[in-house]
Amino acid sequence: MKILNTHAGLGGNRKKWGPGHEVTAIEMDPKIAAVYQKENPNDKVIIGDAMEYVKKHRNEYDLVWCSPPCQKHGRMMKATRHDVADYFDPTLYQLIIFLTHFYKGKWVVENVKPYYTPLIKPTCVMGRHYFWANFEIQPINVPNIKGFITNSTANETQKMKDWLGIQYEGNIYYGKNHCPGQVLRNCVHPDVGLHILNESMREGLFNKLT
Ligand SMILES: C[S@@+](CC[C@H](N)C(=O)[O-])C[C@H]1O[C@@H](n2cnc3c(N)ncnc32)[C@H](O)[C@@H]1O
């Protein structure tokens, strides 16, 4: 299957897809993209803007998976004593509406449970994730790790790497975030990524445009 994996991050969702698929990954951060490429040497990794790529190239793929940034939607926005109040990032809903109306292959958009009632009802709620998709997704138990939210020391960060099966030297910081665990917390667990890929292949590949 030809898969477009956008906002690819370290490739948590991609980790267990195996070598049988032709995957193009789009990731804006070069350091994060380098880890993804090392983990998945046969994938085509493009450092650039996923939103433009989806617009231009979506029809070259059988499945499009998008994991746009979740920081401005997640419940941490309201759980901290610091003032982080901000407008939400509209790319999540831009992608869902765009793919619903302008893409006939299978697609899935992933994000975290938001602090507000989602503007578009998700197809599936699984663990800490919401998934919007044009195929049915049966929820499974999402693997969890102690201290998921707080893990930040070198030792704890290594445990997160082991939990995901993604290894790299030292720390990578996500944007302006000072916690080395954040880039790992951004990942979809590989078991969930594999489950969703399998769900996407349960029926035929192409749908009618709505
Ligand atoms: C939630 S993480 C992705 C997690 C990934 N699905 C996984 O399972 O490992 C979102 C990623 O999108 C990247 N990103 C943010 N905006 C982007 C854009 N416009 N184009 C490409 N990548 C972007 C961030 O650098 C970050 O690594």
PDB file of C-alpha atoms and ligand atoms in Angstrom:
ATOM      1  CA  MET A   1       0.000   0.000   0.000  1.00  0.00           C
ATOM      2  CA  LYS A   2       1.189   3.562  -0.673  1.00  0.00           C
ATOM      3  CA  ILE A   3       0.941   5.559   2.547  1.00  0.00           C
ATOM      4  CA  LEU A   4       1.385   9.267   3.215  1.00  0.00           C
ATOM      5  CA  ASN A   5       2.378   9.719   6.876  1.00  0.00           C
ATOM      6  CA  THR A   6       2.258  13.423   7.670  1.00  0.00           C
ATOM      7  CA  HIS A   7       3.416  15.237  10.804  1.00  0.00           C
ATOM      8  CA  ALA A   8       5.462  12.071  11.059  1.00  0.00           C
ATOM      9  CA  GLY A   9       7.311  12.869  14.294  1.00  0.00           C
ATOM     10  CA  LEU A  10       9.607  10.076  15.458  1.00  0.00           C
ATOM     11  CA  GLY A  11       7.340   7.563  13.734  1.00  0.00           C
ATOM     12  CA  GLY A  12       5.555   5.941  16.673  1.00  0.00           C
ATOM     13  CA  ASN A  13       2.497   5.164  14.538  1.00  0.00           C
ATOM     14  CA  ARG A  14       4.703   3.842  11.708  1.00  0.00           C
ATOM     15  CA  LYS A  15       6.986   1.651  13.829  1.00  0.00           C
ATOM     16  CA  LYS A  16       5.091  -1.654  13.362  1.00  0.00           C
ATOM     17  CA  TRP A  17       3.808  -1.212   9.802  1.00  0.00           C
ATOM     18  CA  GLY A  18       6.704  -3.335   8.550  1.00  0.00           C
ATOM     19  CA  PRO A  19       8.569  -3.153   5.267  1.00  0.00           C
ATOM     20  CA  GLY A  20       5.665  -4.148   2.983  1.00  0.00           C
ATOM     21  CA  HIS A  21       4.390  -0.601   2.386  1.00  0.00           C
ATOM     22  CA  GLU A  22       5.701   2.338   0.402  1.00  0.00           C
ATOM     23  CA  VAL A  23       5.667   5.184   2.916  1.00  0.00           C
ATOM     24  CA  THR A  24       6.310   8.894   2.419  1.00  0.00           C
ATOM     25  CA  ALA A  25       6.780  10.809   5.676  1.00  0.00           C
ATOM     26  CA  ILE A  26       6.510  14.590   6.028  1.00  0.00           C
ATOM     27  CA  GLU A  27       8.072  16.218   9.073  1.00  0.00           C
ATOM     28  CA  MET A  28       8.991  19.850   9.590  1.00  0.00           C
ATOM     29  CA  ASP A  29      11.694  19.460  12.261  1.00  0.00           C
ATOM     30  CA  PRO A  30      14.996  18.189  10.781  1.00  0.00           C
ATOM     31  CA  LYS A  31      16.219  16.604  14.049  1.00  0.00           C
ATOM     32  CA  ILE A  32      12.991  14.670  14.484  1.00  0.00           C
ATOM     33  CA  ALA A  33      12.969  13.718  10.793  1.00  0.00           C
ATOM     34  CA  ALA A  34      16.540  12.360  11.115  1.00  0.00           C
ATOM     35  CA  VAL A  35      15.461   9.928  13.849  1.00  0.00           C
ATOM     36  CA  TYR A  36      12.446   8.870  11.783  1.00  0.00           C
ATOM     37  CA  GLN A  37      14.669   8.249   8.748  1.00  0.00           C
ATOM     38  CA  LYS A  38      17.141   6.178  10.765  1.00  0.00           C
ATOM     39  CA  GLU A  39      14.289   4.097  12.181  1.00  0.00           C
ATOM     40  CA  ASN A  40      12.677   3.683   8.758  1.00  0.00           C
ATOM     41  CA  PRO A  41      15.506   3.723   6.197  1.00  0.00           C
ATOM     42  CA  ASN A  42      13.274   2.699   3.290  1.00  0.00           C
ATOM     43  CA  ASP A  43      10.692   5.452   3.791  1.00  0.00           C
ATOM     44  CA  LYS A  44      10.927   8.619   1.745  1.00  0.00           C
ATOM     45  CA  VAL A  45      11.276  11.373   4.347  1.00  0.00           C
ATOM     46  CA  ILE A  46      10.554  14.947   3.297  1.00  0.00           C
ATOM     47  CA  ILE A  47      11.429  17.838   5.603  1.00  0.00           C
ATOM     48  CA  GLY A  48       8.723  20.370   4.926  1.00  0.00           C
ATOM     49  CA  ASP A  49       5.155  21.516   5.399  1.00  0.00           C
ATOM     50  CA  ALA A  50       2.649  18.691   5.546  1.00  0.00           C
ATOM     51  CA  MET A  51      -0.336  20.932   4.817  1.00  0.00           C
ATOM     52  CA  GLU A  52       0.992  21.930   1.397  1.00  0.00           C
ATOM     53  CA  TYR A  53       2.096  18.383   0.634  1.00  0.00           C
ATOM     54  CA  VAL A  54      -1.339  16.909   1.428  1.00  0.00           C
ATOM     55  CA  LYS A  55      -2.988  19.485  -0.809  1.00  0.00           C
ATOM     56  CA  LYS A  56      -0.754  18.715  -3.782  1.00  0.00           C
ATOM     57  CA  HIS A  57       0.010  15.001  -3.481  1.00  0.00           C
ATOM     58  CA  ARG A  58      -2.783  13.240  -1.564  1.00  0.00           C
ATOM     59  CA  ASN A  59      -4.118  11.441  -4.627  1.00  0.00           C
ATOM     60  CA  GLU A  60      -0.817   9.609  -5.119  1.00  0.00           C
ATOM     61  CA  TYR A  61      -1.560   7.543  -1.983  1.00  0.00           C
ATOM     62  CA  ASP A  62      -3.947   4.798  -0.848  1.00  0.00           C
ATOM     63  CA  LEU A  63      -3.912   5.911   2.789  1.00  0.00           C
ATOM     64  CA  VAL A  64      -3.208   9.304   4.326  1.00  0.00           C
ATOM     65  CA  TRP A  65      -2.399   9.483   8.058  1.00  0.00           C
ATOM     66  CA  CYS A  66      -2.073  12.951   9.626  1.00  0.00           C
ATOM     67  CA  SER A  67      -1.006  13.667  13.209  1.00  0.00           C
ATOM     68  CA  PRO A  68      -1.067  17.477  13.402  1.00  0.00           C
ATOM     69  CA  PRO A  69       0.296  19.089  16.597  1.00  0.00           C
ATOM     70  CA  CYS A  70      -1.903  18.538  19.631  1.00  0.00           C
ATOM     71  CA  GLN A  71      -0.435  21.034  22.105  1.00  0.00           C
ATOM     72  CA  LYS A  72      -3.082  23.725  21.509  1.00  0.00           C
ATOM     73  CA  HIS A  73      -5.968  21.254  21.864  1.00  0.00           C
ATOM     74  CA  GLY A  74      -4.859  19.040  24.744  1.00  0.00           C
ATOM     75  CA  ARG A  75      -6.097  19.222  28.297  1.00  0.00           C
ATOM     76  CA  MET A  76      -2.631  20.326  29.471  1.00  0.00           C
ATOM     77  CA  MET A  77      -3.637  23.772  28.154  1.00  0.00           C
ATOM     78  CA  LYS A  78      -5.857  24.066  31.227  1.00  0.00           C
ATOM     79  CA  ALA A  79      -4.021  21.786  33.651  1.00  0.00           C
ATOM     80  CA  THR A  80      -1.015  23.993  34.226  1.00  0.00           C
ATOM     81  CA  ARG A  81      -0.670  26.856  36.695  1.00  0.00           C
ATOM     82  CA  HIS A  82       1.237  28.851  34.041  1.00  0.00           C
ATOM     83  CA  ASP A  83      -0.711  31.105  31.721  1.00  0.00           C
ATOM     84  CA  VAL A  84      -0.598  29.260  28.413  1.00  0.00           C
ATOM     85  CA  ALA A  85      -3.979  30.507  27.162  1.00  0.00           C
ATOM     86  CA  ASP A  86      -3.887  30.663  23.382  1.00  0.00           C
ATOM     87  CA  TYR A  87      -6.053  30.234  20.288  1.00  0.00           C
ATOM     88  CA  PHE A  88      -6.273  26.659  19.116  1.00  0.00           C
ATOM     89  CA  ASP A  89      -4.408  25.471  16.046  1.00  0.00           C
ATOM     90  CA  PRO A  90      -6.965  25.112  13.218  1.00  0.00           C
ATOM     91  CA  THR A  91      -4.912  22.636  11.152  1.00  0.00           C
ATOM     92  CA  LEU A  92      -6.609  19.679  12.850  1.00  0.00           C
ATOM     93  CA  TYR A  93     -10.041  20.663  11.538  1.00  0.00           C
ATOM     94  CA  GLN A  94      -8.646  21.928   8.228  1.00  0.00           C
ATOM     95  CA  LEU A  95      -7.287  18.453   7.543  1.00  0.00           C
ATOM     96  CA  ILE A  96     -10.447  16.584   8.595  1.00  0.00           C
ATOM     97  CA  ILE A  97     -12.704  18.750   6.421  1.00  0.00           C
ATOM     98  CA  PHE A  98     -10.286  18.790   3.489  1.00  0.00           C
ATOM     99  CA  LEU A  99      -9.795  15.019   3.430  1.00  0.00           C
ATOM    100  CA  THR A 100     -13.526  14.363   3.892  1.00  0.00           C
ATOM    101  CA  HIS A 101     -14.367  16.395   0.814  1.00  0.00           C
ATOM    102  CA  PHE A 102     -11.333  16.235  -1.455  1.00  0.00           C
ATOM    103  CA  TYR A 103      -9.783  12.798  -1.022  1.00  0.00           C
ATOM    104  CA  LYS A 104     -11.215   9.459  -2.029  1.00  0.00           C
ATOM    105  CA  GLY A 105      -8.640   7.106  -0.478  1.00  0.00           C
ATOM    106  CA  LYS A 106      -8.639   6.015   3.145  1.00  0.00           C
ATOM    107  CA  TRP A 107      -7.606   8.665   5.668  1.00  0.00           C
ATOM    108  CA  VAL A 108      -7.137   9.081   9.392  1.00  0.00           C
ATOM    109  CA  VAL A 109      -6.387  12.189  11.425  1.00  0.00           C
ATOM    110  CA  GLU A 110      -5.091  11.704  14.970  1.00  0.00           C
ATOM    111  CA  ASN A 111      -5.030  14.076  17.912  1.00  0.00           C
ATOM    112  CA  VAL A 112      -5.346  14.043  21.693  1.00  0.00           C
ATOM    113  CA  LYS A 113      -8.542  14.387  23.676  1.00  0.00           C
ATOM    114  CA  PRO A 114      -9.168  18.132  23.652  1.00  0.00           C
ATOM    115  CA  TYR A 115     -10.033  20.343  26.619  1.00  0.00           C
ATOM    116  CA  TYR A 116     -13.235  21.378  24.764  1.00  0.00           C
ATOM    117  CA  THR A 117     -16.039  19.432  23.073  1.00  0.00           C
ATOM    118  CA  PRO A 118     -14.580  18.508  19.677  1.00  0.00           C
ATOM    119  CA  LEU A 119     -15.986  20.576  16.828  1.00  0.00           C
ATOM    120  CA  ILE A 120     -16.269  17.433  14.706  1.00  0.00           C
ATOM    121  CA  LYS A 121     -17.257  14.175  16.377  1.00  0.00           C
ATOM    122  CA  PRO A 122     -14.368  11.679  16.272  1.00  0.00           C
ATOM    123  CA  THR A 123     -14.746   8.278  14.633  1.00  0.00           C
ATOM    124  CA  CYS A 124     -13.006   6.570  17.534  1.00  0.00           C
ATOM    125  CA  VAL A 125     -11.798   7.459  21.015  1.00  0.00           C
ATOM    126  CA  MET A 126      -8.889   5.283  22.119  1.00  0.00           C
ATOM    127  CA  GLY A 127      -6.855   5.915  25.265  1.00  0.00           C
ATOM    128  CA  ARG A 128      -5.678   9.521  25.171  1.00  0.00           C
ATOM    129  CA  HIS A 129      -6.332   9.811  21.416  1.00  0.00           C
ATOM    130  CA  TYR A 130      -9.169  10.930  19.186  1.00  0.00           C
ATOM    131  CA  PHE A 131      -9.213   9.576  15.643  1.00  0.00           C
ATOM    132  CA  TRP A 132     -11.218  10.939  12.759  1.00  0.00           C
ATOM    133  CA  ALA A 133     -11.299   8.572   9.769  1.00  0.00           C
ATOM    134  CA  ASN A 134     -13.390   7.463   6.825  1.00  0.00           C
ATOM    135  CA  PHE A 135     -13.270   3.814   7.936  1.00  0.00           C
ATOM    136  CA  GLU A 136     -14.438   2.047  11.051  1.00  0.00           C
ATOM    137  CA  ILE A 137     -11.948   1.790  13.924  1.00  0.00           C
ATOM    138  CA  GLN A 138     -12.687  -0.570  16.812  1.00  0.00           C
ATOM    139  CA  PRO A 139     -10.923   0.703  19.937  1.00  0.00           C
ATOM    140  CA  ILE A 140      -8.245  -1.454  21.579  1.00  0.00           C
ATOM    141  CA  ASN A 141      -6.520  -1.024  24.932  1.00  0.00           C
ATOM    142  CA  VAL A 142      -3.748   1.500  24.426  1.00  0.00           C
ATOM    143  CA  PRO A 143      -0.474   0.536  26.143  1.00  0.00           C
ATOM    144  CA  ASN A 144       0.456   2.952  28.913  1.00  0.00           C
ATOM    145  CA  ILE A 145       3.619   3.679  30.869  1.00  0.00           C
ATOM    146  CA  LYS A 146       4.012   4.951  34.424  1.00  0.00           C
ATOM    147  CA  GLY A 147       4.697   8.696  34.532  1.00  0.00           C
ATOM    148  CA  PHE A 148       3.650   9.281  30.906  1.00  0.00           C
ATOM    149  CA  ILE A 149       2.979  12.978  31.534  1.00  0.00           C
ATOM    150  CA  THR A 150       5.876  13.700  33.883  1.00  0.00           C
ATOM    151  CA  ASN A 151       8.759  11.519  32.634  1.00  0.00           C
ATOM    152  CA  SER A 152      11.650  13.906  32.018  1.00  0.00           C
ATOM    153  CA  THR A 153      14.903  12.691  33.588  1.00  0.00           C
ATOM    154  CA  ALA A 154      17.488  10.884  31.437  1.00  0.00           C
ATOM    155  CA  ASN A 155      16.470   7.585  33.007  1.00  0.00           C
ATOM    156  CA  GLU A 156      12.734   8.183  32.492  1.00  0.00           C
ATOM    157  CA  THR A 157      13.274   9.395  28.926  1.00  0.00           C
ATOM    158  CA  GLN A 158      15.173   6.167  28.189  1.00  0.00           C
ATOM    159  CA  LYS A 159      12.211   4.187  29.564  1.00  0.00           C
ATOM    160  CA  MET A 160       9.906   6.083  27.181  1.00  0.00           C
ATOM    161  CA  LYS A 161      12.243   5.262  24.270  1.00  0.00           C
ATOM    162  CA  ASP A 162      12.240   1.573  25.251  1.00  0.00           C
ATOM    163  CA  TRP A 163       8.437   1.599  25.634  1.00  0.00           C
ATOM    164  CA  LEU A 164       8.067   2.909  22.087  1.00  0.00           C
ATOM    165  CA  GLY A 165      10.978   0.927  20.654  1.00  0.00           C
ATOM    166  CA  ILE A 166      12.500   4.123  19.239  1.00  0.00           C
ATOM    167  CA  GLN A 167      16.141   4.804  20.080  1.00  0.00           C
ATOM    168  CA  TYR A 168      18.370   7.831  19.581  1.00  0.00           C
ATOM    169  CA  GLU A 169      21.317   9.380  21.369  1.00  0.00           C
ATOM    170  CA  GLY A 170      20.665  12.135  23.921  1.00  0.00           C
ATOM    171  CA  ASN A 171      17.688  14.442  23.898  1.00  0.00           C
ATOM    172  CA  ILE A 172      15.566  16.102  21.244  1.00  0.00           C
ATOM    173  CA  TYR A 173      13.503  19.104  22.282  1.00  0.00           C
ATOM    174  CA  TYR A 174      10.161  19.720  20.613  1.00  0.00           C
ATOM    175  CA  GLY A 175       9.912  23.381  19.584  1.00  0.00           C
ATOM    176  CA  LYS A 176      10.384  25.586  22.646  1.00  0.00           C
ATOM    177  CA  ASN A 177       9.429  22.800  25.056  1.00  0.00           C
ATOM    178  CA  HIS A 178      12.115  22.244  27.711  1.00  0.00           C
ATOM    179  CA  CYS A 179      11.121  18.671  28.526  1.00  0.00           C
ATOM    180  CA  PRO A 180      13.067  15.943  26.681  1.00  0.00           C
ATOM    181  CA  GLY A 181      10.090  13.608  27.133  1.00  0.00           C
ATOM    182  CA  GLN A 182       7.740  15.760  25.026  1.00  0.00           C
ATOM    183  CA  VAL A 183       8.916  14.526  21.642  1.00  0.00           C
ATOM    184  CA  LEU A 184       8.296  10.962  22.883  1.00  0.00           C
ATOM    185  CA  ARG A 185       4.918  11.856  24.383  1.00  0.00           C
ATOM    186  CA  ASN A 186       3.971  13.114  20.902  1.00  0.00           C
ATOM    187  CA  CYS A 187       4.165   9.556  19.575  1.00  0.00           C
ATOM    188  CA  VAL A 188       1.253   7.248  18.920  1.00  0.00           C
ATOM    189  CA  HIS A 189       2.146   3.897  20.453  1.00  0.00           C
ATOM    190  CA  PRO A 190       3.285   1.460  17.709  1.00  0.00           C
ATOM    191  CA  ASP A 191       0.575  -1.093  18.651  1.00  0.00           C
ATOM    192  CA  VAL A 192      -2.093   1.547  18.049  1.00  0.00           C
ATOM    193  CA  GLY A 193      -0.491   2.582  14.758  1.00  0.00           C
ATOM    194  CA  LEU A 194      -0.515  -1.025  13.556  1.00  0.00           C
ATOM    195  CA  HIS A 195      -4.102  -1.589  14.691  1.00  0.00           C
ATOM    196  CA  ILE A 196      -5.311   1.438  12.744  1.00  0.00           C
ATOM    197  CA  LEU A 197      -3.431   0.395   9.616  1.00  0.00           C
ATOM    198  CA  ASN A 198      -5.088  -3.032   9.863  1.00  0.00           C
ATOM    199  CA  GLU A 199      -8.505  -1.424  10.336  1.00  0.00           C
ATOM    200  CA  SER A 200      -7.957   0.691   7.206  1.00  0.00           C
ATOM    201  CA  MET A 201      -7.346  -2.474   5.184  1.00  0.00           C
ATOM    202  CA  ARG A 202     -10.450  -4.323   6.426  1.00  0.00           C
ATOM    203  CA  GLU A 203     -12.674  -3.040   3.627  1.00  0.00           C
ATOM    204  CA  GLY A 204     -11.868  -2.061   0.024  1.00  0.00           C
ATOM    205  CA  LEU A 205      -9.452   0.803  -0.389  1.00  0.00           C
ATOM    206  CA  PHE A 206     -11.439   3.499  -2.118  1.00  0.00           C
ATOM    207  CA  ASN A 207     -14.531   5.372  -1.031  1.00  0.00           C
ATOM    208  CA  LYS A 208     -16.834   7.741  -2.798  1.00  0.00           C
ATOM    209  CA  LEU A 209     -16.207  11.428  -2.191  1.00  0.00           C
ATOM    210  CA  THR A 210     -18.856  12.904   0.105  1.00  0.00           C
TER     211      THR A 210
HETATM  212  C1  LIG B   1       2.005  14.716  17.280  1.00  0.00           C
HETATM  213  S1  LIG B   1       3.581  14.717  16.501  1.00  0.00           S
HETATM  214  C2  LIG B   1       3.463  13.335  15.427  1.00  0.00           C
HETATM  215  C3  LIG B   1       3.517  11.988  16.076  1.00  0.00           C
HETATM  216  C4  LIG B   1       3.623  10.811  15.155  1.00  0.00           C
HETATM  217  N1  LIG B   1       2.381  10.528  14.465  1.00  0.00           N
HETATM  218  C5  LIG B   1       4.052   9.581  15.910  1.00  0.00           C
HETATM  219  O1  LIG B   1       3.232   8.689  16.138  1.00  0.00           O
HETATM  220  O2  LIG B   1       5.238   9.522  16.271  1.00  0.00           O
HETATM  221  C6  LIG B   1       3.436  16.072  15.380  1.00  0.00           C
HETATM  222  C7  LIG B   1       4.678  16.344  14.532  1.00  0.00           C
HETATM  223  O3  LIG B   1       4.319  17.243  13.483  1.00  0.00           O
HETATM  224  C8  LIG B   1       5.420  18.075  13.201  1.00  0.00           C
HETATM  225  N2  LIG B   1       4.852  19.244  12.486  1.00  0.00           N
HETATM  226  C9  LIG B   1       4.188  20.308  12.993  1.00  0.00           C
HETATM  227  N3  LIG B   1       3.721  21.093  12.014  1.00  0.00           N
HETATM  228  C10 LIG B   1       4.073  20.514  10.841  1.00  0.00           C
HETATM  229  C11 LIG B   1       3.861  20.843   9.479  1.00  0.00           C
HETATM  230  N4  LIG B   1       3.158  21.915   9.116  1.00  0.00           N
HETATM  231  N5  LIG B   1       4.379  20.028   8.543  1.00  0.00           N
HETATM  232  C12 LIG B   1       5.097  18.914   8.900  1.00  0.00           C
HETATM  233  N6  LIG B   1       5.320  18.548  10.172  1.00  0.00           N
HETATM  234  C13 LIG B   1       4.809  19.336  11.138  1.00  0.00           C
HETATM  235  C14 LIG B   1       6.040  18.352  14.535  1.00  0.00           C
HETATM  236  O4  LIG B   1       7.411  18.698  14.415  1.00  0.00           O
HETATM  237  C15 LIG B   1       5.835  17.007  15.259  1.00  0.00           C
HETATM  238  O5  LIG B   1       6.980  16.194  15.174  1.00  0.00           O
END
